[in-house]
Short mmCIF file of C-alpha atoms in Angstrom, two decimals:
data_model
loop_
_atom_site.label_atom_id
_atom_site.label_comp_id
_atom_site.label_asym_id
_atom_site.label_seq_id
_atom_site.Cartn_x
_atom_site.Cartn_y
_atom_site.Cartn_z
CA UNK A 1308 25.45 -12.34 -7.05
CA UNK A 1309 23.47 -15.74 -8.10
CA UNK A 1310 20.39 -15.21 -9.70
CA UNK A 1311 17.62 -16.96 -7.90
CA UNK A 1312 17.22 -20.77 -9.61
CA UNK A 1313 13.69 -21.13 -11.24
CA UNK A 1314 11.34 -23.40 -8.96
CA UNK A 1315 10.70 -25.70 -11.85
CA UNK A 1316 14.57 -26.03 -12.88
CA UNK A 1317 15.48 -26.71 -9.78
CA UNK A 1318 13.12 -29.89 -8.91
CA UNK A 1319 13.80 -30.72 -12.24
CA UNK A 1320 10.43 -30.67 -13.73
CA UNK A 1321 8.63 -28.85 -16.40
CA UNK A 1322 5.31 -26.23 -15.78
CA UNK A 1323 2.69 -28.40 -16.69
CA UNK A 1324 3.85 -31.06 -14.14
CA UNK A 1325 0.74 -32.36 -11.90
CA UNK A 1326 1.43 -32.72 -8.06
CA UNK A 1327 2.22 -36.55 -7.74
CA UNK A 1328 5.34 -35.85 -10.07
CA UNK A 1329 6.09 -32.40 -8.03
CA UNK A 1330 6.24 -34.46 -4.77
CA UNK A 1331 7.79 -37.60 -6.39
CA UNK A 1332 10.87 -35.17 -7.55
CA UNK A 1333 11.13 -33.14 -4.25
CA UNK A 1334 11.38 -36.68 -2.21
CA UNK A 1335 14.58 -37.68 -4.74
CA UNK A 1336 15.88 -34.28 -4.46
CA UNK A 1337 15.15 -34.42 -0.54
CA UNK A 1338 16.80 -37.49 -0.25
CA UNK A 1339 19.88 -36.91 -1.76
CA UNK A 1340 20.42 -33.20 -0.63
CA UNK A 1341 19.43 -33.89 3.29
CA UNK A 1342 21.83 -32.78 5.79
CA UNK A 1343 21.74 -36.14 7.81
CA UNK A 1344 23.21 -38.26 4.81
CA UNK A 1345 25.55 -34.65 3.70
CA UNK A 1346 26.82 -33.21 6.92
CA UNK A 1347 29.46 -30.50 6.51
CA UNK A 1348 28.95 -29.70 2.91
CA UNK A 1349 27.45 -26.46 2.47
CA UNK A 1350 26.57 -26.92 -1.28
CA UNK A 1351 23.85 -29.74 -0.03
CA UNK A 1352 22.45 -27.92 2.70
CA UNK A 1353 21.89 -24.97 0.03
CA UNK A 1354 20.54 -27.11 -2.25
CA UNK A 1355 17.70 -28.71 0.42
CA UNK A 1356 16.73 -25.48 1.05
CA UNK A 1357 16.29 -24.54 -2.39
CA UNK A 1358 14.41 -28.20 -3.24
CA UNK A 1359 12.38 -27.66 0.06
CA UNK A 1360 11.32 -23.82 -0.69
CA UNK A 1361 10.61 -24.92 -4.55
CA UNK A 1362 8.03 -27.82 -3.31
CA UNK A 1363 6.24 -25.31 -0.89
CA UNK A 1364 5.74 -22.99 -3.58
CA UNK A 1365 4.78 -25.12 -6.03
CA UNK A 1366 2.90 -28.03 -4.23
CA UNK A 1367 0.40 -25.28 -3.05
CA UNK A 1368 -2.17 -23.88 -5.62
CA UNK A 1369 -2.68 -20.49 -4.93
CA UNK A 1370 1.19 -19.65 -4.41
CA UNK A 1371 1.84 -21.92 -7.77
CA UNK A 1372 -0.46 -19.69 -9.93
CA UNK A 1373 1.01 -16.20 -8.43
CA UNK A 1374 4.42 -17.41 -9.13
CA UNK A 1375 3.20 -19.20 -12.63
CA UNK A 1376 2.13 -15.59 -13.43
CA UNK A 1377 4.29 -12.69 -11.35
CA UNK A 1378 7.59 -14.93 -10.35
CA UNK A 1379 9.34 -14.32 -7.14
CA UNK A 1380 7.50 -10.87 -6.45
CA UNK A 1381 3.83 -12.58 -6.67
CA UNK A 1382 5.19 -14.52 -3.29
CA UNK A 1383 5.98 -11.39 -1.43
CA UNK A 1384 4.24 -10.51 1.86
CA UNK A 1385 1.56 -7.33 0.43
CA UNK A 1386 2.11 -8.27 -2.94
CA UNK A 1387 -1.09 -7.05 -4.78
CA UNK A 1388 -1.91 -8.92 -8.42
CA UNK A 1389 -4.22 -5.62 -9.40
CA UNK A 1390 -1.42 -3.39 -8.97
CA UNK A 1391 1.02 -5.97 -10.60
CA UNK A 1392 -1.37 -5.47 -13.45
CA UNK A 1393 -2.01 -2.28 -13.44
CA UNK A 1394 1.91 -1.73 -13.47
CA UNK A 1395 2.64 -4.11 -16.72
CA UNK A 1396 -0.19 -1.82 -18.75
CA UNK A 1397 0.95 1.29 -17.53
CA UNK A 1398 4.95 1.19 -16.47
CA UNK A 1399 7.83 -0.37 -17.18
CA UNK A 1400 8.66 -3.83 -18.30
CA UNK A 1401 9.77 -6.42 -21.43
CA UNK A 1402 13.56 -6.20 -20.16
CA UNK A 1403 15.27 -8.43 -23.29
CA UNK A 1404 17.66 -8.77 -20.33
CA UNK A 1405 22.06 -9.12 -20.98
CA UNK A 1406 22.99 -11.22 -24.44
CA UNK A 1407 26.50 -13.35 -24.94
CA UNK A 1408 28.25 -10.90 -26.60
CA UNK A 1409 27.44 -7.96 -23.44
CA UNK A 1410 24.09 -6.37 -25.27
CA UNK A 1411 21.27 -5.31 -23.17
CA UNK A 1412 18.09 -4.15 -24.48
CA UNK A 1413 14.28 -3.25 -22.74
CA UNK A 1414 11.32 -1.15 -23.38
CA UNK A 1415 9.40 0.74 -21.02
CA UNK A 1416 6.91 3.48 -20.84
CA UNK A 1417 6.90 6.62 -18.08
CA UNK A 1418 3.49 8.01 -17.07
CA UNK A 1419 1.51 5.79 -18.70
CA UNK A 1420 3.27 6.72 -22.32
CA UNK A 1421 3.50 4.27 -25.40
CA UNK A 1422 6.60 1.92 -24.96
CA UNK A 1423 10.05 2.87 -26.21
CA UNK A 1424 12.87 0.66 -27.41
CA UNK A 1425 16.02 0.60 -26.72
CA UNK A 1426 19.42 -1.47 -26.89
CA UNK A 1427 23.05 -1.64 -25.81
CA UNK A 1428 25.77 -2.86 -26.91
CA UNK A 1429 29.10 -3.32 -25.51
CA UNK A 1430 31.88 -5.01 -27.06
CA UNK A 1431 32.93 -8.55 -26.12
CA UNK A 1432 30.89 -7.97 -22.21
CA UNK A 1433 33.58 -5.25 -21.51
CA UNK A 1434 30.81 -3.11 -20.48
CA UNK A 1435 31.45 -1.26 -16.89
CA UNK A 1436 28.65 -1.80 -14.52
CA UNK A 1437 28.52 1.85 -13.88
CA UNK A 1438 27.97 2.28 -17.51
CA UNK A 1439 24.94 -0.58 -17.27
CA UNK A 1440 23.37 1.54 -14.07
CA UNK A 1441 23.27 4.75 -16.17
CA UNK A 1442 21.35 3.42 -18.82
CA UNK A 1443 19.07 2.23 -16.06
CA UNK A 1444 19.20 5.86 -14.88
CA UNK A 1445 18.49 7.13 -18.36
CA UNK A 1446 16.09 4.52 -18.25
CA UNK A 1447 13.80 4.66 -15.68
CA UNK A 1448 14.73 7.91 -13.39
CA UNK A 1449 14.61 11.56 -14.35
CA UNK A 1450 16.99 13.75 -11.42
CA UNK A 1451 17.07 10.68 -9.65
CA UNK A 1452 13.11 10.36 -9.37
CA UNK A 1453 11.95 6.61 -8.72
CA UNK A 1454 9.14 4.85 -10.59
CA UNK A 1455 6.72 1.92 -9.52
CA UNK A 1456 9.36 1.01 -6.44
CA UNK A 1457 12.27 1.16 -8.25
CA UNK A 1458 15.12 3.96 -7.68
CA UNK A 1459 18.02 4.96 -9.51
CA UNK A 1460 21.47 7.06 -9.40
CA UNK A 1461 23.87 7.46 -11.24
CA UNK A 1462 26.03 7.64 -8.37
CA UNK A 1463 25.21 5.25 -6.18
CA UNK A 1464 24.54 2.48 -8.29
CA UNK A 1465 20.93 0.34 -8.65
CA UNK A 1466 18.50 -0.65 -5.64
CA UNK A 1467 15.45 -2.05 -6.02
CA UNK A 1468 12.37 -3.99 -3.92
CA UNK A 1469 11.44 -6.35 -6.53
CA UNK A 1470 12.30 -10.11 -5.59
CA UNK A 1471 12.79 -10.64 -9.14
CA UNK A 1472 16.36 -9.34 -8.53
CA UNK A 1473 17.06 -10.19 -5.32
CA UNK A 1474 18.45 -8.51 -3.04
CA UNK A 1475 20.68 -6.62 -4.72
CA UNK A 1476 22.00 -2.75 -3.45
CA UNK A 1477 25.08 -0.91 -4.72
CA UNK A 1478 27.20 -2.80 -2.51
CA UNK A 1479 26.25 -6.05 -4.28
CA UNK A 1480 25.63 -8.41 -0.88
CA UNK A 1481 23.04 -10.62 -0.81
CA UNK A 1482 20.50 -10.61 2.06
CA UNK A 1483 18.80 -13.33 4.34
CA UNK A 1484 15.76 -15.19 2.77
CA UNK A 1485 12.88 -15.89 5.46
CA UNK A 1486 12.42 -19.46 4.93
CA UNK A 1487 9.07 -20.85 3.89
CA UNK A 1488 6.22 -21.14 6.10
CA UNK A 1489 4.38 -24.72 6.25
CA UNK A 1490 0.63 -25.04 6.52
CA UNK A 1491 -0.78 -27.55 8.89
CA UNK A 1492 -4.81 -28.36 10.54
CA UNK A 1493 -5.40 -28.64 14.04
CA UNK A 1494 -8.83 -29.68 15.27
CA UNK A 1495 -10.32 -28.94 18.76
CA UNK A 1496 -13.60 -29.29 20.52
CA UNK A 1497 -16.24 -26.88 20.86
CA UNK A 1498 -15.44 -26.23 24.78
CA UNK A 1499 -11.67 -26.05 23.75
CA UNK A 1500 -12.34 -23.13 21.43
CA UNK A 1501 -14.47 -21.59 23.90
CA UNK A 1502 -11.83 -21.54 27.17
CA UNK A 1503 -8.85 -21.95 25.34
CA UNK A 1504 -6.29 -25.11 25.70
CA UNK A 1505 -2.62 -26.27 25.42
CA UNK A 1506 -2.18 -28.46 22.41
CA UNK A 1507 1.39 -30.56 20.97
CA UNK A 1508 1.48 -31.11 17.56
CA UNK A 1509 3.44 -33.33 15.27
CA UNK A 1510 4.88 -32.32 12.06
CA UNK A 1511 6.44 -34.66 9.71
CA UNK A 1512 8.82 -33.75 7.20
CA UNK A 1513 8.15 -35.57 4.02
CA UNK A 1514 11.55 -35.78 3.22
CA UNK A 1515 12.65 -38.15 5.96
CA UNK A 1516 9.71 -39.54 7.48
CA UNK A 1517 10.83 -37.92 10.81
CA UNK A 1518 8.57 -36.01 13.25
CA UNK A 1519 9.23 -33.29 15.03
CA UNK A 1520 6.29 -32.38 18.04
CA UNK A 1521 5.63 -27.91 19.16
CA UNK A 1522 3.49 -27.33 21.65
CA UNK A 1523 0.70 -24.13 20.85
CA UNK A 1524 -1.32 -22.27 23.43
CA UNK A 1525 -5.19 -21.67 21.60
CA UNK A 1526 -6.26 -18.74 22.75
CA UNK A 1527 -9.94 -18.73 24.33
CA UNK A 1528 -12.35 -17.43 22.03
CA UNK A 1529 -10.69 -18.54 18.71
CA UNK A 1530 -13.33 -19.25 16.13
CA UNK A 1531 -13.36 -22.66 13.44
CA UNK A 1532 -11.41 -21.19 10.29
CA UNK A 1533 -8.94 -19.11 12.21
CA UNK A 1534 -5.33 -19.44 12.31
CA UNK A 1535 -2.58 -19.97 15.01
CA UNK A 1536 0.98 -18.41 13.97
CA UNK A 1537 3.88 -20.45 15.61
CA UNK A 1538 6.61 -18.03 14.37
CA UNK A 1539 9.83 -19.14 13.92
CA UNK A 1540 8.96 -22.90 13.44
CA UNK A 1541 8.77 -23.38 9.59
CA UNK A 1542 11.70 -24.04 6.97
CA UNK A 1543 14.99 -22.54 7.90
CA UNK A 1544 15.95 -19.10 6.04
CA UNK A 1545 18.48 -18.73 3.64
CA UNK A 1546 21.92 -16.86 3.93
CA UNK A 1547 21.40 -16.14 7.09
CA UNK A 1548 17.84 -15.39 7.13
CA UNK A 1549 15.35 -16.02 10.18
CA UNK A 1550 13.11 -19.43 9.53
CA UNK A 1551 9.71 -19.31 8.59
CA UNK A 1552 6.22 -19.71 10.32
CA UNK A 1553 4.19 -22.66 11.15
CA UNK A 1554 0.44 -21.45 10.03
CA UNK A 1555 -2.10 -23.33 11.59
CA UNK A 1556 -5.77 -23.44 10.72
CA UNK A 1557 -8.07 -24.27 13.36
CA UNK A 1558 -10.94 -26.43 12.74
CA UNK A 1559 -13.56 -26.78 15.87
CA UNK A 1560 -15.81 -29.72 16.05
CA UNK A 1561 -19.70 -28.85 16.52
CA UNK A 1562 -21.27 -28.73 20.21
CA UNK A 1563 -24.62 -31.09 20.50
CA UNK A 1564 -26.16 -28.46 22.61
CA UNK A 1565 -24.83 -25.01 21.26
CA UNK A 1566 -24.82 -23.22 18.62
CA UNK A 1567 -22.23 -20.53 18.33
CA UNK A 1568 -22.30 -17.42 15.93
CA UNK A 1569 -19.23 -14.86 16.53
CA UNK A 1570 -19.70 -14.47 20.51
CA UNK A 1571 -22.99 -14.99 21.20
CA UNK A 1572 -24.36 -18.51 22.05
CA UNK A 1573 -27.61 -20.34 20.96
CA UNK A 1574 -29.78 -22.83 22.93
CA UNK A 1575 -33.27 -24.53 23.84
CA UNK A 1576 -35.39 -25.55 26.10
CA UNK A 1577 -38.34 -27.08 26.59
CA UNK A 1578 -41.02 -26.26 29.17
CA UNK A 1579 -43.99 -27.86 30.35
CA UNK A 1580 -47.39 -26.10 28.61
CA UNK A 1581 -48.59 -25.17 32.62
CA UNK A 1582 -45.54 -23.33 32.89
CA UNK A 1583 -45.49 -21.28 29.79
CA UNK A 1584 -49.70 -20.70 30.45
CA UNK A 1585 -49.03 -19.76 34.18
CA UNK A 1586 -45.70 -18.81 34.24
CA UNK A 1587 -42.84 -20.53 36.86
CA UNK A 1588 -39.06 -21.18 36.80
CA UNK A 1589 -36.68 -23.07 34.04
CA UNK A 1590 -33.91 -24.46 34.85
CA UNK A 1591 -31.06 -23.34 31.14
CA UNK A 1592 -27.80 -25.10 30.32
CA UNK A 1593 -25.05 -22.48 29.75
CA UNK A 1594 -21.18 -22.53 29.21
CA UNK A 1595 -20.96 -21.40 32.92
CA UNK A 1596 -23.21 -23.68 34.75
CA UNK A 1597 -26.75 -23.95 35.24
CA UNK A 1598 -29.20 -21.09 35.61
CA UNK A 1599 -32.54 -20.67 36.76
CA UNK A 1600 -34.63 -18.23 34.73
CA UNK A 1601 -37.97 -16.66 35.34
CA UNK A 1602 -40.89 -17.72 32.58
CA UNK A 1603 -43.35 -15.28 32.29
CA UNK A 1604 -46.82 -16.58 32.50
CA UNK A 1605 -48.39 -16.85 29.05
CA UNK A 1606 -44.80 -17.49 27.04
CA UNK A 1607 -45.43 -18.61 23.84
CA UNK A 1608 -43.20 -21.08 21.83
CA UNK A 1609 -40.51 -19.74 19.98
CA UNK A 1610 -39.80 -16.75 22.71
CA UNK A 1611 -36.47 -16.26 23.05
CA UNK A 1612 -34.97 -15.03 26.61
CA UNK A 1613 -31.46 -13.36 26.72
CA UNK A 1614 -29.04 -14.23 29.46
CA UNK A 1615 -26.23 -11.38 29.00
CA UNK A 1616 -22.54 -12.32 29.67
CA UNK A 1617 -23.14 -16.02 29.13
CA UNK A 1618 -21.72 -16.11 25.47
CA UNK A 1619 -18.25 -16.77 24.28
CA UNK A 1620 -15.14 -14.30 25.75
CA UNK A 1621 -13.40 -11.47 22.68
CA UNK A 1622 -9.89 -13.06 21.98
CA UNK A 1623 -8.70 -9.14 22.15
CA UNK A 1624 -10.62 -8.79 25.25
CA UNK A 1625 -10.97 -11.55 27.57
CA UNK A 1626 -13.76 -9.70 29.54
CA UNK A 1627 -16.20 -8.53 26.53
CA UNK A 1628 -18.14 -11.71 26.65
CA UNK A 1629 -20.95 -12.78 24.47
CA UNK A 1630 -24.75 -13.23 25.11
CA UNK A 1631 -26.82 -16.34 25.54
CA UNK A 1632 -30.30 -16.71 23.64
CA UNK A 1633 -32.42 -19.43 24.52
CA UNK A 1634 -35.24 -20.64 22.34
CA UNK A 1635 -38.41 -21.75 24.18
CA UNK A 1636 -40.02 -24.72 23.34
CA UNK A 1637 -43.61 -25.96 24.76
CA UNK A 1638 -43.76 -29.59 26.09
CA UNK A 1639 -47.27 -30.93 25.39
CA UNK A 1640 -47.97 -34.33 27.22
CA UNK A 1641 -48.56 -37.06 25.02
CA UNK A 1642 -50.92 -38.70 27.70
CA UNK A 1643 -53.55 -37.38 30.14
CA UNK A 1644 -54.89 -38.52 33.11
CA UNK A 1645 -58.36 -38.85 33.54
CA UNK A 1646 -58.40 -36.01 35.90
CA UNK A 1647 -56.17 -33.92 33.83
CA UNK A 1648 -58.62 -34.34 31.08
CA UNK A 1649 -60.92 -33.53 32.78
CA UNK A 1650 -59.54 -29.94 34.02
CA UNK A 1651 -58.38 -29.12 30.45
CA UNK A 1652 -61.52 -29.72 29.18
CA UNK A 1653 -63.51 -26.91 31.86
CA UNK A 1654 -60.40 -25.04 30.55
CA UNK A 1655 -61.60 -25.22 26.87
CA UNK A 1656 -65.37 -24.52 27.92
CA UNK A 1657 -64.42 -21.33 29.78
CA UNK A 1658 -61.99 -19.82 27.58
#
């Protein structure tokens, strides 16, 4: 089995590349390698997949620096970095990996012990591979025990769940490879988060230039930050392997009038000072419609009435909906009538 190509070998570019010259050498590689200008030969079509999955990985930061630091396994779904680290102080590792002339040597350390050395050596590579998995038995398993994910037998040969290797089992076949998943923004309005909507997208594949349109339900509810899974829709797997995911984050553009925090809604209104002294009826804005609320006589600004039900609907459970909290704010005139002067002043002598 093919060892998995190095990301940086195979768009032809060193580590300390910046990301104009990682997209700059993907686009060559693209170019030449696409299946439109290569049909029928299967060596291209492996080869854009290969350029393709390298520039993913490496024209994204986060995934760059986990495989800058781990390799293959830092880009495995539940991959933890802690426990990576934790394993390379207290397990196994510093493989010297196979030599020219068929020696193998490695240290490693079993529960948390000081490292031991060894080597191998087999003359001119004539080493069996049965003979290879028993010194990984001797190794790393004691009665066939397993350590840090990693089992061995002498009988049945070497398995592992390390992407470092592959997949590789006793039978030696290679499994599928999910394809990459591609990242992509989608923004919406504030109602459109709230009731949910049917959106198309375009994706363009830098490669080409060409676009390619999917159509996404938003479910209502969804909240600015969140993301949409379109599985299925990303960069095609590899040997056989199901295609990747289209991730997209949702960004929601700000009401004027609301103010949303989780499902509960925010608003204001302002009321004349006669009907917050006396009391009366308000007429409040909501996601629903209008409502008519009762204001109790004597309200002071800043009171806050709750209307329950009116906020924003669970996206687990469309009928656990939200509150609405509205804000009052008093209305002073900024000009009196004579008589209205005249009655607020009594008002000021007698209170």
């Amino acid at each position: 089995m093919a060892a998995k190509r190095d990301y940086y070998e195979t768009l032809g570019i060193d580590k300390k590349s910046d990301k104009a010259a990682i997209k700059r050498a993907y686009r060559k590689l693209a170019k030449k390698y696409h299946p439109d200008t290569n049909a029928g030969d299967a060596h291209a079509e492996e080869m854009f997949k290969d350029v393709t999955e390298a520039y993913n990985v490496l024209s994204d930061e986060k995934k760059r620096k986990l495989y800058d630091e781990f390799g293959f396994a830092g880009l495995q779904e539940g991959f933890s970095e802690e426990a990576a680290r934790q394993a390379s102080h207290g397990g196994f590792g510093g493989f010297g990996g196979f030599g020219g002339n068929g020696a193998f040597s490695g240290s490693y350390s079993s529960n948390g012990e000081p490292f031991t050395h060894q080597e191998f050596h087999f003359e001119n590579g004539s080493a069996d591979m049965d003979d290879i998995f028993s010194m990984f038995g001797d190794m790393f398993s004691h009665g066939g025990n397993s350590y840090g994910g990693w089992s061995t037998s002498r009988n049945s040969g070497f398995t592992g769940n390390s992407s470092d290797w592959g997949s590789f089992t006793g039978s030696g076949h290679s499994a599928g490879h999910k394809g990459s998943d591609v990242m992509a923004d989608i923004t919406i309005s504030f109602d459109e988060a709230v009731f949910g909507c049917e959106k198309s997208i375009s994706l363009q594949d830098p490669s080409t230039g060409r676009t390619s349109t999917l159509s996404i339900h938003i479910p209502a509810g969804i909240e600015s930050g969140k993301t949409v899974r379109l599985r299925g829709q990303g960069n095609p797997g590899r040997n056989g392997g199901q295609a990747g995911d289209v991730l997209l984050k949702v960004n929601v553009t700000p009401s004027k009038e609301f103010e949303r925090k989780g499902q509960n809604i925010y608003s204001t209104i302002r009321v004349p000072f006669t009907t917050a002294a006396l009391g009366g009826k308000a007429r409040v804005h909501t996601l629903y419609g209008d409502v008519e609320c009762n204001i109790k006589a004597g309200t002071q600004a800043g009171s806050r009435i709750r209307l329950r039900g009116k906020g924003v609907s669970g996206m687990k459970n469309p009928n656990a909906k939200g509150d609405q909290y509205v804000t009052v704010e008093i209305q002073v005139p900024r000009q009196l009538t004579p008589k209205a002067k005249e009655v607020l002043e009594e008002f000021r002598r007698v209170s």
